[in-house]
């Protein structure tokens, strides 16, 4: 499965790995909006900030202004690199170690 943000792949891997062990903060935010065990949520959590203008993307990581894990490295564009099991890859300088039940 591929997860895209602002026109770029930011995470990829075996579907179960990406869903249950997301590494990119954007993927984590998306999955937090999914129904838990098929039960819809009353209020969906929102990712703070606004989507960048796709014709004028910011320098560095396009998600950094909205990212809770952003740091100094995010001023540079991260490459899609290995970040988990089974060839899971993410484009993040600060990959997370989340476990999510969807």
XYZ file of C-alpha atoms in Angstrom:
102
model
C 0.000 0.000 0.000
C 1.138 3.577 -0.640
C 0.314 6.654 1.446
C 0.666 9.984 -0.353
C 0.868 13.565 0.872
C 1.163 16.649 -1.348
C 1.720 14.499 -4.441
C 4.515 12.311 -3.036
C 4.642 8.843 -1.528
C 5.453 9.315 2.159
C 5.007 5.708 3.313
C 4.755 2.302 1.662
C 4.750 -1.318 2.673
C 2.679 -4.405 3.284
C -0.866 -3.216 4.048
C -1.042 -4.796 7.518
C 2.329 -3.300 8.510
C 1.415 0.215 7.398
C -2.016 0.036 9.054
C -0.914 -1.473 12.365
C 2.615 -0.026 12.614
C 2.602 3.300 10.738
C 5.882 5.203 10.809
C 5.064 8.556 9.189
C 3.169 11.087 11.358
C 0.742 11.788 8.479
C -0.141 8.095 8.174
C -0.722 8.013 11.927
C -3.060 11.010 11.642
C -5.010 9.373 8.817
C -5.427 6.128 10.714
C -6.628 7.931 13.828
C -9.619 9.023 11.727
C -10.564 5.428 10.849
C -13.472 3.770 12.674
C -12.297 1.632 15.589
C -13.260 -1.983 14.997
C -15.907 -0.825 12.506
C -17.591 1.607 14.920
C -17.760 5.189 13.575
C -16.367 7.953 15.793
C -18.542 10.803 17.001
C -15.911 13.429 16.234
C -12.990 12.840 13.905
C -9.604 14.066 15.085
C -8.080 16.649 12.760
C -4.494 17.083 11.658
C -3.618 20.666 12.651
C -2.794 23.288 10.051
C -3.707 23.456 6.392
C -2.629 21.533 3.320
C 0.192 23.374 1.530
C -0.309 25.021 -1.846
C 0.685 22.237 -4.237
C 2.051 24.716 -6.779
C 4.338 26.307 -4.148
C 5.368 23.581 -1.729
C 7.491 24.663 1.232
C 11.174 23.787 1.244
C 12.001 20.531 2.968
C 9.324 18.115 4.114
C 5.910 19.223 2.818
C 4.247 17.965 6.035
C 6.588 19.648 8.538
C 4.359 22.649 9.366
C 1.582 20.242 10.415
C 3.763 17.584 12.033
C 3.986 16.952 15.784
C 7.386 15.246 15.337
C 9.024 17.920 13.145
C 12.598 18.874 13.896
C 15.546 20.667 12.358
C 16.195 17.916 9.787
C 12.754 18.564 8.260
C 14.187 21.595 6.472
C 15.521 18.981 4.021
C 13.361 16.671 1.901
C 13.528 13.157 3.372
C 14.052 10.210 1.032
C 11.757 7.185 1.094
C 13.922 4.799 3.145
C 13.544 1.534 5.051
C 11.849 2.104 8.397
C 10.240 -1.163 9.442
C 9.768 -4.823 8.701
C 8.819 -6.388 5.351
C 10.253 -3.579 3.216
C 8.185 -0.871 4.911
C 9.514 2.525 3.850
C 8.783 6.086 4.884
C 9.933 9.571 3.961
C 10.472 10.950 7.453
C 13.510 12.089 9.408
C 11.802 11.100 12.664
C 9.861 7.874 12.004
C 7.506 6.896 14.793
C 6.970 3.541 16.490
C 3.158 3.605 16.748
C 0.925 0.584 17.216
C -2.626 1.289 16.059
C -5.685 -0.949 16.210
C -7.970 -0.368 13.231
